[in-house]
Amino acid sequence: MKTCIACGMPMKAAEDFPGGDQSKDYCVYCAREDGTMQSYPEKLEGMTEFLVRTQGLDHGAAHETAVRLMSKLPAWKDMRTNA
Amino acid sequence: MTESKRQRQKAQTKEHLIETAYAVFSSRGIMAARMADIAAAAGVSHGTVFLHFNTQEALIEEVVAHYGALIALETHALAERCGSMEELLRAHLGAISAYEPFYTRLVLENRMLPTAARDSWIDIQSAVSLHFNRVAERESSRIEKRGIPDAMLFNMWMGLVHYYLANGGLFAPEGNVIRRHGTTLVGSFLKLLNG
């Protein structure tokens, strides 16, 4: 089973992949509308928004958490963590 | 001894220490457990534990990350097949129940844990909130949200479950809160949602 390189989500079903393309290493939530992978700023904003919207975290706390969580993921390991 | 055999043994010892620390944390608490307790329970010297984990913080972070990932994976696996909120809530409790003593320690102690362990805690909650949100959207015509924001709805459920786990000694002194109260928690929450 694949794990999304950009957010860590397990990907099993075709619907978990962008456009159902199971050769991709990133999930449907980390893809742009054209199927390419989101950039670091896009993903950081998306993950922050997800934490705020679904769990009600404070925006600043969500942002800091997203920065730390993303720094451990293969797609962003080399990114600076002070974004 | 060959290098690969030595490396294999080292990896096995580390795995054994993580499993042992999980058991010790589950029974005695995460912050209360000492490295010496884990060494004794694992049947290794104190020095061996430090050989694999430089600090107690590093050990805690790795154990919480390892078992947090298992709980999150279990949540994903059970939740992705759910078509209704009732199935999802049952799946959530099912994923927790296999790890209930350890999960309860996380409920009680997460604010005191090292930052990386607190991040693993949020990762577990994100696995639940993702599916909770999906099902709530899908069932929006059937679920009576009464204008309550999605995050608040989610936190009401989590608050209920975590309150019962945090006070397990009062609600299920025999030690299994989910088995004893899971059906009531799900049923009561759904009645609130559906009016």
Coordinates of C-alpha atoms in Angstrom, one line a residue:
Chain A
M1 CA 0.0 0.0 0.0
K2 CA 1.2 3.5 -0.9
T3 CA 1.4 6.4 1.5
C4 CA 1.1 9.9 0.1
I5 CA 4.6 11.5 0.0
A6 CA 3.1 14.9 0.6
C7 CA 0.6 14.4 3.4
G8 CA 1.1 10.8 4.7
M9 CA -2.4 9.6 3.9
P10 CA -2.6 5.9 3.1
M11 CA -3.7 5.4 -0.6
K12 CA -5.5 2.1 -1.4
A13 CA -8.6 2.8 -3.6
A14 CA -8.3 4.4 -7.0
E15 CA -10.3 7.4 -5.7
D16 CA -7.5 8.2 -3.3
F17 CA -5.2 9.0 -6.3
P18 CA -5.4 12.1 -8.6
G19 CA -7.6 11.2 -11.5
G20 CA -7.5 7.5 -10.3
D21 CA -3.9 7.3 -11.5
Q22 CA -2.4 4.7 -9.1
S23 CA 1.1 5.3 -10.5
K24 CA 1.1 8.7 -8.6
D25 CA 2.9 8.9 -5.3
Y26 CA 0.7 11.7 -3.9
C27 CA -3.0 11.6 -3.1
V28 CA -6.0 13.3 -4.5
Y29 CA -5.9 15.9 -1.6
C30 CA -2.4 16.9 -2.6
A31 CA -3.0 17.3 -6.3
R32 CA -4.0 20.4 -8.2
E33 CA -7.0 20.3 -10.6
D34 CA -4.7 19.5 -13.5
G35 CA -3.3 16.4 -11.5
T36 CA 0.1 17.8 -10.7
M37 CA 1.3 17.9 -7.1
Q38 CA 0.7 21.0 -5.1
S39 CA 3.7 23.2 -4.2
Y40 CA 5.0 23.5 -0.6
P41 CA 3.1 26.8 0.1
E42 CA -0.1 25.4 -1.4
K43 CA 0.1 22.2 0.7
L44 CA 1.0 24.1 3.8
E45 CA -2.0 26.3 3.4
G46 CA -4.2 23.3 2.6
M47 CA -3.1 21.3 5.7
T48 CA -3.5 24.4 7.9
E49 CA -7.0 25.0 6.6
F50 CA -7.8 21.3 7.1
L51 CA -6.8 21.4 10.8
V52 CA -8.8 24.6 11.4
R53 CA -11.9 23.4 9.5
T54 CA -12.2 19.8 10.7
Q55 CA -10.7 20.1 14.2
G56 CA -11.1 23.7 15.1
L57 CA -7.5 24.4 15.9
D58 CA -6.3 28.0 16.3
H59 CA -4.9 29.2 12.9
G60 CA -1.4 29.8 14.3
A61 CA -1.2 26.5 16.1
A62 CA -2.5 24.7 13.0
H63 CA 0.1 26.4 10.8
E64 CA 3.0 25.5 13.2
T65 CA 1.8 21.9 13.4
A66 CA 1.5 21.7 9.6
V67 CA 5.1 23.0 9.2
R68 CA 6.4 20.3 11.6
L69 CA 4.3 17.5 10.2
M70 CA 5.3 18.3 6.6
S71 CA 9.0 18.4 7.5
K72 CA 8.8 14.7 8.2
L73 CA 7.2 13.8 4.8
P74 CA 9.3 12.6 1.8
A75 CA 8.1 15.4 -0.5
W76 CA 9.1 18.2 1.8
K77 CA 12.1 16.8 3.8
D78 CA 14.5 19.2 2.2
M79 CA 12.3 22.3 2.6
R80 CA 13.1 25.0 5.1
T81 CA 10.8 24.6 8.1
N82 CA 10.4 28.3 8.7
A83 CA 7.9 28.8 5.9
Chain B
M1 CA 29.6 -11.7 13.7
T2 CA 28.9 -10.2 10.3
E3 CA 27.9 -6.6 9.9
S4 CA 24.4 -7.5 8.5
K5 CA 23.7 -9.9 11.4
R6 CA 24.8 -7.3 13.9
Q7 CA 22.5 -4.7 12.2
R8 CA 19.6 -7.2 12.2
Q9 CA 20.1 -7.8 15.9
K10 CA 20.3 -4.1 16.6
A11 CA 17.0 -3.6 14.7
Q12 CA 15.4 -6.5 16.6
T13 CA 16.5 -5.1 20.0
K14 CA 15.1 -1.6 19.0
E15 CA 11.8 -3.2 18.0
H16 CA 11.7 -5.1 21.3
L17 CA 12.3 -1.9 23.2
I18 CA 9.5 -0.1 21.4
E19 CA 7.1 -2.9 22.1
T20 CA 8.1 -3.1 25.7
A21 CA 7.9 0.7 26.2
Y22 CA 4.4 0.6 24.7
A23 CA 3.4 -2.0 27.3
V24 CA 5.0 0.0 30.1
F25 CA 3.5 3.3 29.0
S26 CA 0.1 1.7 28.7
S27 CA 0.1 0.3 32.2
R28 CA 2.1 2.9 34.2
G29 CA 1.8 6.1 32.2
I30 CA 4.1 7.7 29.6
M31 CA 5.7 10.5 31.6
A32 CA 5.9 8.4 34.8
A33 CA 7.8 5.5 33.2
R34 CA 11.6 5.7 33.6
M35 CA 14.2 4.4 31.2
A36 CA 15.2 1.9 33.9
D37 CA 11.6 0.5 34.1
I38 CA 11.7 -0.1 30.4
A39 CA 15.2 -1.7 30.5
A40 CA 14.1 -4.0 33.3
A41 CA 10.8 -5.0 31.5
A42 CA 12.7 -5.6 28.3
G43 CA 15.4 -7.7 30.1
V44 CA 18.3 -5.5 28.9
S45 CA 20.7 -3.2 30.6
H46 CA 20.0 0.5 31.1
G47 CA 22.9 1.3 28.8
T48 CA 21.3 -0.7 25.9
V49 CA 18.2 1.5 26.0
F50 CA 20.4 4.6 25.8
L51 CA 22.3 3.0 22.9
H52 CA 19.1 3.0 20.9
F53 CA 17.5 6.2 22.3
N54 CA 19.7 9.0 23.4
T55 CA 17.1 10.5 25.6
Q56 CA 13.8 9.6 27.2
E57 CA 12.2 12.2 25.0
A58 CA 13.5 10.4 21.9
L59 CA 12.0 7.1 23.1
I60 CA 8.6 8.6 23.8
E61 CA 8.6 10.3 20.4
E62 CA 9.4 7.1 18.6
V63 CA 6.9 4.9 20.5
V64 CA 4.1 7.5 20.1
A65 CA 4.9 7.9 16.4
H66 CA 5.0 4.1 15.8
Y67 CA 1.7 3.3 17.6
G68 CA 0.1 6.6 16.5
A69 CA 0.7 5.6 12.9
L70 CA -0.8 2.1 13.6
I71 CA -4.0 3.7 15.2
A72 CA -4.3 6.1 12.3
L73 CA -3.9 3.3 9.7
E74 CA -6.5 1.2 11.5
T75 CA -8.8 4.2 11.5
H76 CA -8.3 4.7 7.7
A77 CA -8.8 1.0 7.0
L78 CA -12.0 0.8 9.0
A79 CA -13.4 4.2 8.1
E80 CA -13.0 4.1 4.3
R81 CA -15.7 1.4 4.1
C82 CA -18.2 3.4 6.1
G83 CA -21.3 4.7 4.3
S84 CA -23.0 6.3 7.3
M85 CA -22.2 8.3 10.4
E86 CA -23.2 5.4 12.6
E87 CA -20.7 3.1 10.8
L88 CA -18.0 5.7 11.0
L89 CA -18.4 6.3 14.8
R90 CA -18.3 2.5 15.4
A91 CA -15.2 2.2 13.2
H92 CA -13.5 5.0 15.1
L93 CA -14.2 3.3 18.4
G94 CA -13.1 0.0 16.9
A95 CA -9.7 1.5 15.9
I96 CA -9.2 2.9 19.4
S97 CA -10.3 -0.2 21.3
A98 CA -7.4 -2.4 20.1
Y99 CA -5.1 0.2 21.7
E100 CA -7.4 1.5 24.5
P101 CA -4.9 1.6 27.5
F102 CA -2.2 3.4 25.4
Y103 CA -4.7 5.7 23.7
T104 CA -6.1 6.6 27.1
R105 CA -2.6 7.6 28.2
L106 CA -2.4 9.9 25.2
V107 CA -5.7 11.4 26.1
L108 CA -4.5 12.1 29.6
E109 CA -0.9 13.1 28.9
N110 CA -0.7 14.6 25.4
R111 CA -0.2 18.2 26.6
M112 CA 2.9 17.1 28.6
L113 CA 4.5 15.1 25.9
P114 CA 7.4 16.2 23.6
T115 CA 6.3 18.3 20.6
A116 CA 6.9 15.5 18.1
A117 CA 4.6 13.2 20.1
R118 CA 1.9 15.8 20.3
D119 CA 2.2 16.1 16.5
S120 CA 1.6 12.3 16.3
W121 CA -1.5 12.8 18.4
I122 CA -2.8 15.4 15.9
D123 CA -2.0 12.9 13.1
I124 CA -4.3 10.3 14.8
Q125 CA -7.1 12.9 15.1
S126 CA -6.7 14.0 11.5
A127 CA -7.3 10.4 10.3
V128 CA -10.6 10.6 12.2
S129 CA -11.6 14.1 11.2
L130 CA -10.9 13.4 7.5
H131 CA -13.5 10.6 7.4
F132 CA -15.9 12.3 9.9
N133 CA -16.0 15.3 7.6
R134 CA -16.5 13.2 4.4
V135 CA -19.4 11.3 5.9
A136 CA -20.9 14.5 7.4
E137 CA -20.8 16.1 4.0
R138 CA -22.3 13.1 2.3
E139 CA -25.1 12.8 4.9
S140 CA -25.7 16.6 5.1
S141 CA -29.3 16.1 4.0
R142 CA -29.9 13.5 6.7
I143 CA -27.9 14.9 9.6
E144 CA -29.4 17.7 11.5
K145 CA -26.4 19.9 12.2
R146 CA -28.5 22.8 13.5
G147 CA -25.9 25.3 12.2
I148 CA -23.1 23.7 14.3
P149 CA -19.7 24.0 12.5
D150 CA -18.1 20.8 11.3
A151 CA -15.1 21.2 13.7
M152 CA -17.4 21.7 16.7
L153 CA -19.5 18.6 15.7
F154 CA -16.3 16.6 15.5
N155 CA -15.0 18.0 18.8
M156 CA -18.3 17.2 20.5
W157 CA -17.8 13.5 19.5
M158 CA -14.2 13.5 20.5
G159 CA -14.9 15.3 23.8
L160 CA -17.5 12.7 24.6
V161 CA -15.3 9.7 23.8
H162 CA -12.2 11.2 25.5
Y163 CA -14.2 12.2 28.7
Y164 CA -15.2 8.5 29.1
L165 CA -11.7 7.3 28.4
A166 CA -10.1 9.8 30.8
N167 CA -12.4 8.8 33.5
G168 CA -12.4 5.1 32.7
G169 CA -11.9 4.2 36.4
L170 CA -15.4 5.6 37.1
F171 CA -17.2 4.4 33.9
A172 CA -15.6 1.0 33.5
P173 CA -13.5 0.0 36.4
E174 CA -12.9 -3.4 34.8
G175 CA -10.8 -1.5 32.2
N176 CA -12.6 -1.5 28.9
V177 CA -14.6 1.7 28.3
I178 CA -15.2 1.2 24.6
R179 CA -16.6 -2.4 25.0
R180 CA -18.9 -1.4 27.8
H181 CA -20.1 2.0 26.7
G182 CA -19.3 2.2 22.9
T183 CA -22.8 1.4 21.8
T184 CA -24.4 3.9 24.1
L185 CA -21.9 6.6 23.1
V186 CA -22.6 6.1 19.4
G187 CA -26.4 5.8 19.9
S188 CA -26.6 8.9 22.1
F189 CA -24.5 11.1 19.7
L190 CA -26.6 10.0 16.7
K191 CA -29.8 10.9 18.6
L192 CA -28.4 14.4 19.2
L193 CA -27.5 14.7 15.5
N194 CA -30.7 13.3 14.1
G195 CA -33.1 15.0 16.6

